[in-house]
């Protein structure tokens, strides 16, 4: 599991990202691979009925009498 | 000669002596200044020292005491401020070359509150470049050294603050914690480090950060001192939408009361999975000590922690967006570790960011459920004692982990989940490794229950093997 240098270069090129030298790509890759690996772990999760944590529930803070 | 013996006291011990006029803020500040200047070449804990400003402010505060105007327990107490927290008229570099000449025209809210409470800013403290890492080995301002082992990191990113508090240079330091950056210097330097509930303290004036999980919190030499500092900085800030209008309780109220009847949860998964043997022993001993103090200890399971790595999608995305303007204009001024780590954010998919937000919800709900069964959780703060400054990798139980730069999340694996779920967490010293490096235990509580954490940590502090052990430099 991981991302190829070619794909990374294509993303930078097509989406106007920050240019990276070959050496820099190699340095960045462990962090990218680590994120991809972590996301792969969640593939088994059915998140269709899960709310985003972006939504705030009343019980998560706030008080009328503050 | 400055009276350096004053620097061995905690804020709680010193404050009554300042209030009564027995000790002058000038006397304390002169002592702190002398120690700071003596140890700066050893610890490299400050980026900007402010000795004249501090002494001048101490004179004003001395006069106030004489006039009967005592502001409270922080009156006349020298503190440090991490150099990513804005200070009006004082250079604030964020540990970077990009902002090496940056002088804010406004104080961060916490700085204003500390000064209003009478604290004296001794200096701006060294940190990891852009607070993005756990070593405080700064490529531009030099490495901060751990007072307990000068060849070792103090932890980070608030390493200057941890080193200063441990070495008795400051009585408290304000750090920032986006993945453990207060609690890691806390554990590695043998001091108390608090990351309070997300929304409890204003982040206004915290520079170049993600507002999705950062916290400004104190490092102190005692739990009571941590409570005193939180008392001063906690509260709703109408100019910071991340703060929550929950009333601020009296954090000292529960200190010293019995722990009988409380229930602690010890996670059976994740938090002890990749821990150094000496750390595990110290933390297990701390748990046994809690039992002797009357706490019921039960095992709890947090299965959703297997997905916690997904939160990286959010932190990486936030990182690249935060740094975008600086990378666009001054990329050559970045050190390689931060630039490489940050650049990874441009490869995160929006789909994954959205999934990460849902995973974050699952994790938050699981902690909420578990914290209905128990009053607080106990874990090791860091999986290891402080690594050496020159370490690139470390081996733990046969596995190799990176210490700095891309792929180096291991050190913060036990602290960063609480940046994702927003829960309050405090680290307290719980002993030493065989080579004399501090080890910390982490207590995690329900939202806005910092008071309970102070009560637990304070009682534990009285029986901890670290009690009374000081570092003389």
Coordinates of C-alpha atoms in Angstrom, one line a residue:
Chain A
X1 CA 0.0 0.0 0.0
X2 CA 1.3 3.4 -0.8
X3 CA 1.4 6.1 -3.5
X4 CA 3.8 6.2 -6.4
X5 CA 6.1 9.1 -7.2
X6 CA 4.4 9.4 -10.5
X7 CA 1.0 9.9 -8.9
X8 CA 2.4 12.4 -6.5
X9 CA 3.9 14.4 -9.3
X10 CA 0.6 14.3 -11.3
X11 CA -1.3 15.6 -8.3
X12 CA 1.2 18.5 -7.9
X13 CA 1.0 19.2 -11.6
X14 CA -2.8 18.9 -12.1
X15 CA -3.8 20.6 -8.9
X16 CA -1.2 23.4 -8.7
X17 CA 0.6 21.9 -5.7
X18 CA 4.0 22.8 -4.3
X19 CA 6.8 21.4 -6.5
X20 CA 9.0 18.7 -4.9
X21 CA 12.3 17.5 -6.1
X22 CA 12.9 13.7 -6.3
X23 CA 14.7 13.8 -3.0
X24 CA 11.9 15.8 -1.4
X25 CA 9.3 13.3 -2.7
X26 CA 11.2 10.6 -1.0
X27 CA 11.2 12.5 2.3
X28 CA 7.5 13.3 2.1
X29 CA 6.4 9.8 1.1
X30 CA 6.6 8.2 4.6
X31 CA 4.0 10.7 5.9
X32 CA 1.8 10.2 2.9
X33 CA 2.1 6.4 3.1
X34 CA 1.3 6.5 6.8
X35 CA -1.9 8.5 6.1
X36 CA -3.0 6.2 3.3
X37 CA -2.3 3.2 5.5
X38 CA -4.4 4.7 8.3
X39 CA -7.3 5.4 5.9
X40 CA -7.1 1.9 4.6
X41 CA -7.8 0.6 8.1
X42 CA -11.1 2.5 8.0
X43 CA -12.3 0.8 4.8
X44 CA -14.1 -1.9 6.9
X45 CA -16.1 0.8 8.7
X46 CA -19.7 1.6 7.5
X47 CA -19.8 5.4 8.1
X48 CA -23.0 6.0 6.3
X49 CA -25.0 6.7 9.5
X50 CA -22.2 8.4 11.4
X51 CA -22.4 12.1 11.9
X52 CA -19.3 14.2 11.3
X53 CA -17.6 15.5 14.4
X54 CA -18.0 18.9 12.7
X55 CA -21.5 18.9 14.1
X56 CA -21.8 20.2 17.7
X57 CA -24.2 18.6 20.0
X58 CA -25.6 20.5 23.0
X59 CA -24.0 18.1 25.4
X60 CA -20.6 18.9 24.1
X61 CA -20.5 22.3 25.7
X62 CA -22.3 25.5 26.1
X63 CA -24.4 26.7 29.0
X64 CA -27.2 29.2 29.2
X65 CA -26.0 30.4 32.6
X66 CA -22.4 31.1 31.7
Chain B
X1 CA 23.5 37.8 45.4
X2 CA 20.1 36.6 44.0
X3 CA 18.3 34.3 46.4
X4 CA 18.0 31.2 44.1
X5 CA 16.5 29.2 46.9
X6 CA 13.2 30.9 46.1
X7 CA 13.2 29.1 42.8
X8 CA 12.9 25.8 44.5
X9 CA 9.4 26.8 45.7
X10 CA 6.2 26.2 43.9
X11 CA 3.7 29.0 43.1
X12 CA 1.5 27.8 45.9
X13 CA 4.3 28.0 48.3
X14 CA 5.7 31.3 47.1
X15 CA 2.4 33.2 46.6
X16 CA 1.5 33.7 50.3
X17 CA 5.0 35.0 50.9
X18 CA 4.7 37.6 48.2
X19 CA 1.2 38.5 49.4
X20 CA 2.4 39.1 52.9
X21 CA 5.4 41.2 51.7
X22 CA 7.9 38.8 53.1
X23 CA 9.3 38.2 49.6
X24 CA 9.4 40.8 46.9
X25 CA 8.5 40.2 43.2
X26 CA 11.8 41.9 42.4
X27 CA 13.8 39.5 44.6
X28 CA 12.1 36.5 42.9
X29 CA 12.5 37.9 39.4
X30 CA 16.2 38.8 39.9
X31 CA 16.8 35.2 41.0
X32 CA 14.9 33.8 38.0
X33 CA 16.8 36.2 35.7
X34 CA 20.1 35.1 37.1
X35 CA 19.3 31.4 36.7
X36 CA 17.9 32.0 33.2
X37 CA 21.1 33.8 32.1
X38 CA 23.3 31.1 33.7
X39 CA 21.4 28.2 32.2
X40 CA 20.7 29.6 28.7
X41 CA 24.0 28.4 27.3
X42 CA 23.2 24.9 28.8
X43 CA 19.5 24.4 28.1
X44 CA 19.0 26.9 25.2
X45 CA 15.5 27.1 26.5
X46 CA 14.7 30.7 25.4
X47 CA 14.6 32.4 22.0
X48 CA 14.2 35.8 23.5
X49 CA 15.0 36.6 27.1
X50 CA 13.4 39.7 28.6
X51 CA 15.4 40.4 31.8
X52 CA 15.1 44.2 31.9
X53 CA 11.4 44.2 31.1
X54 CA 10.8 41.5 33.7
X55 CA 12.6 43.4 36.5
X56 CA 10.8 46.6 35.6
X57 CA 7.5 44.9 35.8
X58 CA 8.5 43.3 39.1
X59 CA 9.1 46.7 40.5
X60 CA 5.6 47.8 39.5
X61 CA 4.2 44.7 41.1
X62 CA 6.3 45.2 44.2
X63 CA 4.8 48.7 44.6
X64 CA 1.3 47.3 44.2
X65 CA 1.8 44.9 47.1
X66 CA 3.1 47.7 49.2
X67 CA -0.1 49.7 48.3
X68 CA -2.3 46.8 49.3
X69 CA -3.2 45.8 45.7
X70 CA -2.5 42.1 45.6
X71 CA -3.8 40.5 42.4
X72 CA -3.8 36.9 43.4
X73 CA -1.5 33.8 43.4
X74 CA 0.3 34.7 40.1
X75 CA 1.2 38.2 41.4
X76 CA 5.0 38.6 41.0
X77 CA 5.5 35.1 39.6
X78 CA 8.0 34.8 36.7
X79 CA 6.7 32.6 33.9
X80 CA 7.7 31.7 30.3
X81 CA 5.7 32.0 27.2
X82 CA 6.2 29.7 24.2
X83 CA 7.4 31.6 21.2
X84 CA 4.3 30.8 19.1
X85 CA 2.0 32.8 21.5
X86 CA 1.7 36.4 20.5
X87 CA 3.2 39.0 22.8
X88 CA 2.6 42.7 22.0
X89 CA 5.8 44.5 21.1
X90 CA 7.9 41.4 21.7
X91 CA 9.3 39.3 18.9
X92 CA 7.3 36.1 18.3
X93 CA 9.1 33.8 15.9
X94 CA 7.1 30.6 16.1
X95 CA 10.5 29.0 16.1
X96 CA 10.9 29.8 12.5
X97 CA 13.1 31.9 10.3
X98 CA 10.1 32.9 8.3
X99 CA 8.8 34.9 11.2
X100 CA 12.2 35.8 12.8
X101 CA 11.3 39.5 12.8
X102 CA 7.7 39.2 13.6
X103 CA 6.5 41.6 16.4
X104 CA 2.8 41.3 17.1
X105 CA 0.8 44.4 17.9
X106 CA -1.5 42.5 20.2
X107 CA -1.2 40.1 23.1
X108 CA -2.7 36.6 22.9
X109 CA -5.7 36.4 25.2
X110 CA -3.8 34.1 27.6
X111 CA -0.9 36.5 27.8
X112 CA -3.2 39.4 28.6
X113 CA -4.9 37.3 31.3
X114 CA -1.6 36.1 32.9
X115 CA -0.3 39.7 33.0
X116 CA -3.6 40.9 34.4
X117 CA -3.1 38.2 37.1
X118 CA 0.3 39.7 37.9
X119 CA 2.6 37.1 36.3
X120 CA 5.9 38.4 34.9
X121 CA 7.1 37.2 31.5
X122 CA 10.7 36.3 31.8
X123 CA 11.1 35.4 28.1
X124 CA 9.8 33.7 25.0
X125 CA 10.7 30.0 25.0
X126 CA 12.3 27.9 22.4
X127 CA 10.3 25.2 20.5
X128 CA 10.2 23.0 17.5
X129 CA 10.1 24.9 14.3
X130 CA 6.5 26.0 13.8
X131 CA 5.6 23.8 16.8
X132 CA 5.5 20.9 14.4
X133 CA 7.2 18.1 16.1
X134 CA 8.1 16.5 19.4
X135 CA 11.8 17.0 19.8
X136 CA 12.4 20.8 20.2
X137 CA 15.5 20.4 18.1
X138 CA 15.1 23.6 16.3
X139 CA 17.1 24.0 13.0
X140 CA 17.3 27.8 13.4
X141 CA 17.5 28.5 17.2
X142 CA 19.3 25.3 18.2
X143 CA 18.2 22.2 20.2
X144 CA 16.6 22.6 23.6
X145 CA 18.3 20.3 26.2
X146 CA 16.6 18.2 28.8
X147 CA 17.7 19.2 32.3
X148 CA 17.6 15.6 33.4
X149 CA 19.9 14.5 30.6
X150 CA 21.5 17.2 28.6
X151 CA 22.0 14.9 25.6
X152 CA 18.3 14.2 25.5
X153 CA 15.4 16.0 24.1
X154 CA 13.0 17.8 26.4
X155 CA 10.1 16.7 24.3
X156 CA 8.1 19.1 22.2
X157 CA 7.0 21.1 20.8
X158 CA 7.0 23.2 24.0
X159 CA 10.4 22.0 25.0
X160 CA 11.8 25.3 26.2
X161 CA 8.9 25.6 28.7
X162 CA 9.4 22.1 30.0
X163 CA 13.1 22.6 30.4
X164 CA 12.6 25.9 32.2
X165 CA 10.1 24.6 34.7
X166 CA 12.1 21.5 35.4
X167 CA 15.3 23.5 36.0
X168 CA 13.5 26.1 38.2
X169 CA 14.0 28.9 35.8
X170 CA 10.3 29.7 35.6
X171 CA 7.5 28.7 37.9
X172 CA 5.2 28.0 35.0
X173 CA 5.3 28.1 31.3
X174 CA 2.5 28.4 28.8
X175 CA 2.9 25.9 26.0
X176 CA 0.7 24.7 23.2
X177 CA -0.6 21.2 22.6
X178 CA -1.8 20.1 19.1
X179 CA -0.7 16.5 19.6
X180 CA 0.9 16.3 23.0
X181 CA 3.2 19.4 22.9
X182 CA 2.5 20.3 26.5
X183 CA 2.2 16.8 27.9
X184 CA 5.3 15.4 26.2
X185 CA 7.7 18.1 27.6
X186 CA 5.8 17.5 30.8
X187 CA 6.6 13.8 30.9
X188 CA 10.2 14.0 29.5
X189 CA 11.1 16.9 31.9
X190 CA 9.4 15.5 34.9
X191 CA 6.9 18.3 35.4
X192 CA 3.1 18.6 35.3
X193 CA 1.6 19.4 31.9
X194 CA -2.1 20.1 31.2
X195 CA -4.1 20.0 28.0
X196 CA -7.5 21.1 29.2
X197 CA -10.8 20.5 27.3
X198 CA -10.9 22.0 23.8
X199 CA -12.8 25.3 24.2
X200 CA -11.8 25.9 27.8
X201 CA -9.0 28.4 27.0
X202 CA -8.9 30.9 24.3
X203 CA -6.5 30.2 21.4
X204 CA -6.6 33.8 20.2
X205 CA -3.1 34.9 19.5
X206 CA -1.8 31.3 19.0
X207 CA 0.1 31.7 15.8
X208 CA 0.4 29.5 12.7
X209 CA -1.7 26.6 14.0
X210 CA -4.7 24.5 13.2
X211 CA -7.8 25.5 15.2
X212 CA -9.0 21.9 15.0
X213 CA -7.4 20.6 18.1
X214 CA -4.8 23.0 19.4
X215 CA -4.7 24.1 23.0
X216 CA -2.7 26.6 25.1
X217 CA -1.9 24.9 28.5
X218 CA 0.4 25.2 31.4
X219 CA 3.5 23.4 32.5
X220 CA 4.2 23.6 36.2
X221 CA 6.2 22.0 39.1
X222 CA 3.0 20.9 40.9
X223 CA -0.6 20.0 40.2
X224 CA -1.8 22.8 42.4
X225 CA 0.2 25.3 40.3
X226 CA -1.4 23.9 37.2
X227 CA -4.8 24.5 38.7
X228 CA -3.7 28.1 39.6
X229 CA -2.6 28.9 36.1
X230 CA -5.7 27.3 34.5
X231 CA -7.8 29.4 36.9
X232 CA -6.2 32.5 35.4
X233 CA -6.5 31.6 31.7
X234 CA -9.7 29.6 31.5
X235 CA -12.9 31.1 30.2
X236 CA -15.0 32.1 27.3
X237 CA -13.5 34.5 24.8
X238 CA -16.1 36.2 22.5
X239 CA -13.3 36.8 20.0
X240 CA -12.4 33.1 19.8
X241 CA -15.3 31.0 18.4
X242 CA -13.6 27.8 19.6
X243 CA -14.2 28.7 23.3
X244 CA -17.3 27.5 25.0
X245 CA -19.3 29.5 27.6
X246 CA -19.1 27.0 30.3
X247 CA -18.7 28.5 33.8
X248 CA -15.1 28.2 35.3
X249 CA -15.2 26.4 38.6
X250 CA -12.8 26.8 41.5
X251 CA -10.0 24.4 40.5
X252 CA -8.4 24.3 43.9
X253 CA -11.6 23.2 45.6
X254 CA -11.2 19.4 45.3
X255 CA -7.4 19.3 46.0
X256 CA -6.5 17.2 48.9
X257 CA -10.0 15.5 49.2
X258 CA -10.3 11.7 49.3
X259 CA -10.2 9.7 46.1
X260 CA -12.4 7.0 47.7
X261 CA -15.3 6.1 45.5
X262 CA -13.7 7.2 42.3
X263 CA -13.4 4.6 39.5
X264 CA -10.4 4.6 37.1
X265 CA -10.3 2.9 33.7
X266 CA -7.1 1.4 32.4
X267 CA -7.3 0.8 28.7
X268 CA -6.7 -2.9 27.7
X269 CA -5.8 -1.9 24.2
X270 CA -3.7 0.6 22.3
X271 CA -2.2 2.7 25.1
X272 CA 0.1 0.0 26.6
X273 CA 0.6 -1.8 23.3
X274 CA 3.9 -0.3 22.2
X275 CA 5.4 0.9 25.5
X276 CA 8.9 0.7 26.8
X277 CA 9.1 -1.8 29.7
X278 CA 10.4 0.8 32.3
X279 CA 7.5 3.1 31.4
X280 CA 5.0 0.4 31.7
X281 CA 6.3 -0.6 35.1
X282 CA 6.2 3.0 36.4
X283 CA 2.7 3.6 35.2
X284 CA 1.4 0.2 36.5
X285 CA 3.0 1.2 39.9
X286 CA 1.1 4.5 39.7
X287 CA -2.1 2.7 39.1
X288 CA -1.4 0.5 42.1
X289 CA -0.8 3.6 44.2
X290 CA -4.2 5.0 43.1
X291 CA -5.8 1.8 44.4
X292 CA -4.1 2.3 47.7
X293 CA -5.6 5.8 47.7
X294 CA -9.1 4.3 47.4
X295 CA -9.6 4.4 43.7
X296 CA -11.4 1.4 42.1
X297 CA -9.5 0.3 39.0
X298 CA -11.2 -1.5 36.1
X299 CA -10.1 -2.5 32.7
X300 CA -11.8 -0.7 29.8
X301 CA -11.7 -1.3 26.1
X302 CA -11.4 1.4 23.4
X303 CA -11.7 -0.6 20.2
X304 CA -12.1 2.5 18.0
X305 CA -8.5 3.4 18.7
X306 CA -7.5 1.1 15.9
X307 CA -8.8 3.8 13.6
X308 CA -7.2 6.8 15.3
X309 CA -4.5 7.1 12.6
X310 CA -7.2 8.3 10.2
X311 CA -7.2 11.6 12.1
X312 CA -3.9 12.3 10.4
X313 CA -5.9 13.1 7.2
X314 CA -7.4 16.1 9.0
X315 CA -4.1 17.2 10.7
X316 CA -2.2 17.0 7.5
X317 CA -4.8 18.9 5.5
X318 CA -5.0 21.6 8.2
X319 CA -1.2 21.8 8.2
X320 CA -0.7 22.5 4.5
X321 CA -3.5 25.1 4.5
X322 CA -2.0 26.8 7.6
X323 CA 1.4 26.9 6.0
X324 CA 0.4 27.7 2.5
X325 CA 1.1 31.5 2.5
X326 CA 4.5 31.0 4.2
X327 CA 5.5 28.1 1.9
X328 CA 4.5 30.2 -1.1
X329 CA 6.6 33.1 -0.1
X330 CA 9.5 31.8 1.9
X331 CA 9.8 28.1 1.5
X332 CA 13.6 28.2 1.5
X333 CA 13.5 29.4 5.1
X334 CA 11.9 26.2 6.4
X335 CA 13.9 23.4 7.9
X336 CA 13.6 20.1 6.1
X337 CA 11.6 18.2 8.7
X338 CA 8.8 20.6 8.9
X339 CA 8.6 21.3 5.2
X340 CA 8.6 17.7 4.3
X341 CA 6.0 16.8 6.9
X342 CA 3.8 19.7 5.9
X343 CA 4.0 19.0 2.2
X344 CA 2.4 15.7 2.7
X345 CA -0.9 17.5 3.3
X346 CA -1.3 18.4 -0.3
X347 CA -1.8 14.7 -1.1
X348 CA -4.8 14.2 1.2
X349 CA -8.1 13.6 -0.5
X350 CA -11.2 15.5 0.5
X351 CA -13.0 12.2 0.8
X352 CA -10.5 11.1 3.4
X353 CA -10.9 14.3 5.3
X354 CA -14.6 13.8 5.5
X355 CA -14.1 10.1 6.6
X356 CA -11.7 11.3 9.3
X357 CA -14.3 13.6 10.7
X358 CA -16.7 10.7 11.0
X359 CA -14.0 8.5 12.6
X360 CA -13.4 11.4 15.0
X361 CA -17.1 11.2 15.9
X362 CA -16.9 7.5 16.5
X363 CA -13.9 7.9 18.8
X364 CA -15.5 10.8 20.7
X365 CA -18.6 8.8 21.3
X366 CA -16.7 5.8 22.4
X367 CA -14.8 7.8 25.0
X368 CA -18.0 9.4 26.1
X369 CA -19.5 5.9 26.7
X370 CA -16.4 4.6 28.6
X371 CA -16.3 7.8 30.7
X372 CA -19.9 7.0 31.8
X373 CA -18.5 3.8 33.3
X374 CA -15.4 5.3 34.9
X375 CA -14.5 8.7 36.2
X376 CA -11.2 9.0 34.5
X377 CA -8.6 7.0 32.4
X378 CA -5.0 6.3 33.2
X379 CA -2.3 5.7 30.5
X380 CA 1.4 6.2 30.0
X381 CA 1.9 9.8 28.7
X382 CA 4.6 8.8 26.2
X383 CA 5.6 5.3 25.2
X384 CA 9.3 6.0 26.0
X385 CA 11.5 8.2 28.2
X386 CA 13.2 11.1 26.4
X387 CA 15.3 9.9 23.4
X388 CA 18.7 11.4 22.7
X389 CA 18.9 14.6 20.8
X390 CA 20.9 13.0 18.0
X391 CA 18.5 10.0 17.7
X392 CA 16.9 9.6 14.3
X393 CA 15.1 6.3 15.1
X394 CA 14.4 4.5 18.3
X395 CA 13.8 0.8 19.0
X396 CA 11.0 -0.2 21.3
X397 CA 10.3 -3.9 21.9
X398 CA 12.0 -4.8 18.6
X399 CA 10.1 -2.2 16.5
X400 CA 11.9 0.8 15.0
X401 CA 10.2 4.2 15.1
X402 CA 11.2 7.5 13.6
X403 CA 11.8 10.3 16.1
X404 CA 11.5 13.3 13.9
X405 CA 10.2 14.5 10.5
X406 CA 7.7 12.6 8.3
X407 CA 6.4 9.4 9.7
X408 CA 7.4 10.3 13.3
X409 CA 4.1 10.1 15.1
X410 CA 5.2 7.4 17.6
X411 CA 6.2 9.6 20.5
X412 CA 2.8 11.3 20.5
X413 CA 0.7 8.2 20.0
X414 CA -0.8 8.3 23.5
X415 CA -1.3 12.1 23.7
X416 CA -2.6 13.0 20.2
X417 CA -5.9 11.1 20.5
X418 CA -7.0 13.6 23.2
X419 CA -6.4 16.4 20.7
X420 CA -8.8 14.6 18.4
X421 CA -11.5 13.9 21.0
X422 CA -11.0 17.2 22.9
X423 CA -10.9 15.6 26.3
X424 CA -8.8 17.1 29.2
X425 CA -5.6 15.3 30.0
X426 CA -2.8 15.9 32.5
X427 CA 0.6 14.3 32.9
X428 CA 2.2 14.0 36.3
X429 CA 5.7 12.6 37.0
X430 CA 5.6 8.9 38.2
X431 CA 9.3 7.9 38.5
X432 CA 12.5 7.6 36.5
X433 CA 14.0 5.2 34.0
X434 CA 17.2 3.3 34.9
X435 CA 19.3 6.1 33.4
X436 CA 17.6 8.8 35.4
X437 CA 15.1 10.2 32.9
X438 CA 11.6 11.1 34.1
X439 CA 8.5 9.1 33.2
X440 CA 4.9 10.5 33.3
X441 CA 1.4 9.1 33.8
X442 CA -1.5 10.6 32.0
X443 CA -5.0 11.1 33.5
X444 CA -7.8 11.7 31.0
X445 CA -11.2 13.0 32.1
X446 CA -14.6 14.0 30.9
X447 CA -15.2 17.4 29.1
X448 CA -14.7 20.3 31.5
X449 CA -13.8 18.1 34.4
X450 CA -10.3 19.5 34.9
X451 CA -11.1 19.8 38.6
X452 CA -11.4 16.1 38.9
X453 CA -8.1 15.5 37.1
X454 CA -6.4 18.0 39.4
X455 CA -7.8 16.2 42.4
X456 CA -6.6 12.8 41.2
X457 CA -3.2 14.0 40.0
X458 CA -2.6 16.0 43.2
X459 CA -3.3 13.1 45.4
X460 CA -1.1 10.9 43.3
X461 CA 1.6 13.5 43.4
X462 CA 1.9 13.1 47.2
X463 CA 2.8 9.4 46.8
X464 CA 4.7 9.5 43.5
X465 CA 8.3 8.3 43.6
X466 CA 9.1 11.6 41.8
X467 CA 8.0 13.6 44.8
X468 CA 10.7 15.8 46.2
X469 CA 13.2 14.8 43.5
X470 CA 14.7 18.0 42.0
X471 CA 17.2 18.6 39.3
X472 CA 20.1 20.7 40.3
X473 CA 22.0 22.4 37.4

